Amino acid sequence: MAYIELIGMLAVLQFFFFSFLTGMSRGKSGLKAPAVSGDESFERIYRVQVNTLEMLAAFLPALFIAGKHWPPIAVSILGLIYLVGRFIYWRAYVANPDTRRLGFMLSMLPTLALIVMAICGAVREIW
Amino acid sequence: MAYIELIGMLAVLQFFFFSFLTGMSRGKSGLKAPAVSGDESFERIYRVQVNTLEMLAAFLPALFIAGKHWPPIAVSILGLIYLVGRFIYWRAYVANPDTRRLGFMLSMLPTLALIVMAICGAVREIW
Amino acid sequence: MAYIELIGMLAVLQFFFFSFLTGMSRGKSGLKAPAVSGDESFERIYRVQVNTLEMLAAFLPALFIAGKHWPPIAVSILGLIYLVGRFIYWRAYVANPDTRRLGFMLSMLPTLALIVMAICGAVREIW
């Protein structure tokens, strides 16, 4: 379980890193809180942060439940793909939002795989 | 715990389904990322997704902690009401945002009940 | 673990409280769903809610994983600082968004400490 906890915490740290970049971008853009629109480059990194939050809400519970039912190595590899996928998503979205699909898929598909593994693990335990 | 894990994962899948609908709606509306406003029907499904994310952040931890302290059948029934409530919320919000109250209550009240059960369970263990 | 569960649930309740205030503020502002901008005082409390959601996504998993590896008293104190920090953040943001820094730091730093503790705990277990 320690490997899986480590990956979960790295995913949280990655989200904090995107949040930090969003805060920096707000400072640079001169956009005053509570506004969240009006500056294209702020909006891009902000959307990366929001999308990562949405992913995290699915990724973390799926990671830990899948980790209870499947070998840690398989679950950890899916978690690592998610982490790399999110970095690719961030770089692509900031450069050009139209190129965000690859990074999105590389974090969405491992999350979906973890959800399916968690559901199969739970169903197997019930039957 | 397996029933509770199953319900938790179904709630995550439901959220992914709303996220998928939001992505579809963005495509149909012609709204280009990072914009999230400017098309009423996109904004409705996007608000369903965001509101579900907010609920999920409370529902999932409350579900698992309540599940440690109370009979799985009681916790599972509250979880099922939540799932049905979210579907009603989605259909109502997309049809007419003014009618979203019933579905909202049907997901908010079971979540609140799970939070109270989790708190009572933890307090009982401390004393 | 019961103390840590209690603090986790109080953090979720606090988030629900901010969500409730956001709903109240929408009613008072006359802003109709799905709109989330156009009224300064609504936007401020809404930003408090969203920022708390972002914090919660990091705070809750870090709290529970740190709680598995470190004495409950240390983890609980960090959790209490987070809770107080969020209340200060709310009061300051609603009064004047420019004064939100102290409350933000008082919830962000304990969360960061919990993440570091969780990572150290997991790494110590692996080695």
Short mmCIF file of C-alpha atoms in Angstrom, two decimals, chain C residues 14-105:
data_model
loop_
_atom_site.label_atom_id
_atom_site.label_comp_id
_atom_site.label_asym_id
_atom_site.label_seq_id
_atom_site.Cartn_x
_atom_site.Cartn_y
_atom_site.Cartn_z
CA GLN C 14 -17.11 23.49 6.83
CA PHE C 15 -17.10 23.12 3.05
CA PHE C 16 -20.85 22.42 3.11
CA PHE C 17 -21.31 25.55 5.21
CA PHE C 18 -19.48 27.67 2.59
CA SER C 19 -21.59 26.00 -0.14
CA PHE C 20 -24.73 26.89 1.81
CA LEU C 21 -23.59 30.53 2.08
CA THR C 22 -22.95 30.52 -1.70
CA GLY C 23 -26.52 29.29 -2.29
CA MET C 24 -27.90 31.98 0.05
CA SER C 25 -25.84 34.64 -1.71
CA ARG C 26 -27.15 33.52 -5.11
CA GLY C 27 -30.71 33.96 -3.82
CA LYS C 28 -29.97 37.43 -2.45
CA SER C 29 -28.06 38.58 -5.53
CA GLY C 30 -30.88 37.59 -7.88
CA LEU C 31 -28.26 35.88 -10.09
CA LYS C 32 -30.00 33.06 -11.94
CA ALA C 33 -28.37 29.62 -12.44
CA PRO C 34 -26.27 28.66 -14.40
CA ALA C 35 -24.61 32.12 -14.17
CA VAL C 36 -21.73 32.36 -11.63
CA SER C 37 -20.60 35.91 -12.32
CA GLY C 38 -22.15 39.35 -12.39
CA ASP C 39 -22.47 40.04 -8.65
CA GLU C 40 -19.33 40.91 -6.66
CA SER C 41 -20.51 39.67 -3.26
CA PHE C 42 -21.74 36.35 -4.76
CA GLU C 43 -18.43 35.93 -6.59
CA ARG C 44 -16.44 36.38 -3.38
CA ILE C 45 -18.22 33.69 -1.37
CA TYR C 46 -18.29 31.46 -4.47
CA ARG C 47 -14.49 31.80 -4.75
CA VAL C 48 -14.17 30.85 -1.06
CA GLN C 49 -16.21 27.72 -1.79
CA VAL C 50 -14.18 26.78 -4.89
CA ASN C 51 -10.85 27.43 -3.16
CA THR C 52 -11.97 25.29 -0.21
CA LEU C 53 -12.90 22.49 -2.61
CA GLU C 54 -9.41 22.67 -4.12
CA MET C 55 -7.84 22.55 -0.64
CA LEU C 56 -10.08 19.68 0.45
CA ALA C 57 -8.98 17.51 -2.48
CA ALA C 58 -5.41 17.71 -1.11
CA PHE C 59 -6.14 18.01 2.62
CA LEU C 60 -8.34 14.93 3.09
CA PRO C 61 -6.12 12.27 1.48
CA ALA C 62 -3.00 13.82 3.06
CA LEU C 63 -4.72 13.89 6.48
CA PHE C 64 -5.69 10.21 6.36
CA ILE C 65 -2.37 8.94 4.96
CA ALA C 66 -0.32 11.05 7.41
CA GLY C 67 -2.62 9.69 10.15
CA LYS C 68 -1.58 6.14 9.25
CA HIS C 69 2.13 6.90 9.74
CA TRP C 70 2.35 9.60 12.46
CA PRO C 71 1.01 10.17 16.00
CA PRO C 72 -2.68 11.23 15.85
CA ILE C 73 -2.00 14.25 18.08
CA ALA C 74 0.47 15.85 15.60
CA VAL C 75 -1.80 15.14 12.63
CA SER C 76 -4.87 16.43 14.50
CA ILE C 77 -3.18 19.73 15.45
CA LEU C 78 -2.28 20.37 11.81
CA GLY C 79 -5.88 19.56 10.89
CA LEU C 80 -7.20 22.04 13.45
CA ILE C 81 -4.91 24.79 12.13
CA TYR C 82 -6.31 24.09 8.66
CA LEU C 83 -9.90 24.44 9.94
CA VAL C 84 -9.17 27.74 11.70
CA GLY C 85 -7.21 28.99 8.69
CA ARG C 86 -10.17 28.34 6.39
CA PHE C 87 -12.50 30.35 8.66
CA ILE C 88 -10.04 33.27 8.64
CA TYR C 89 -9.77 32.96 4.85
CA TRP C 90 -13.57 33.12 4.49
CA ARG C 91 -13.99 36.19 6.73
CA ALA C 92 -11.10 38.02 5.05
CA TYR C 93 -12.08 37.18 1.45
CA VAL C 94 -15.68 38.32 1.95
CA ALA C 95 -14.53 41.57 3.63
CA ASN C 96 -11.77 42.31 1.10
CA PRO C 97 -10.21 39.75 -1.30
CA ASP C 98 -6.82 41.52 -0.99
CA THR C 99 -6.55 40.44 2.67
CA ARG C 100 -7.00 36.71 1.98
CA ARG C 101 -3.30 35.80 2.24
CA LEU C 102 -3.07 34.98 5.99
CA GLY C 103 -6.06 32.62 6.00
CA PHE C 104 -4.84 31.05 2.77
CA MET C 105 -1.39 30.37 4.25
#
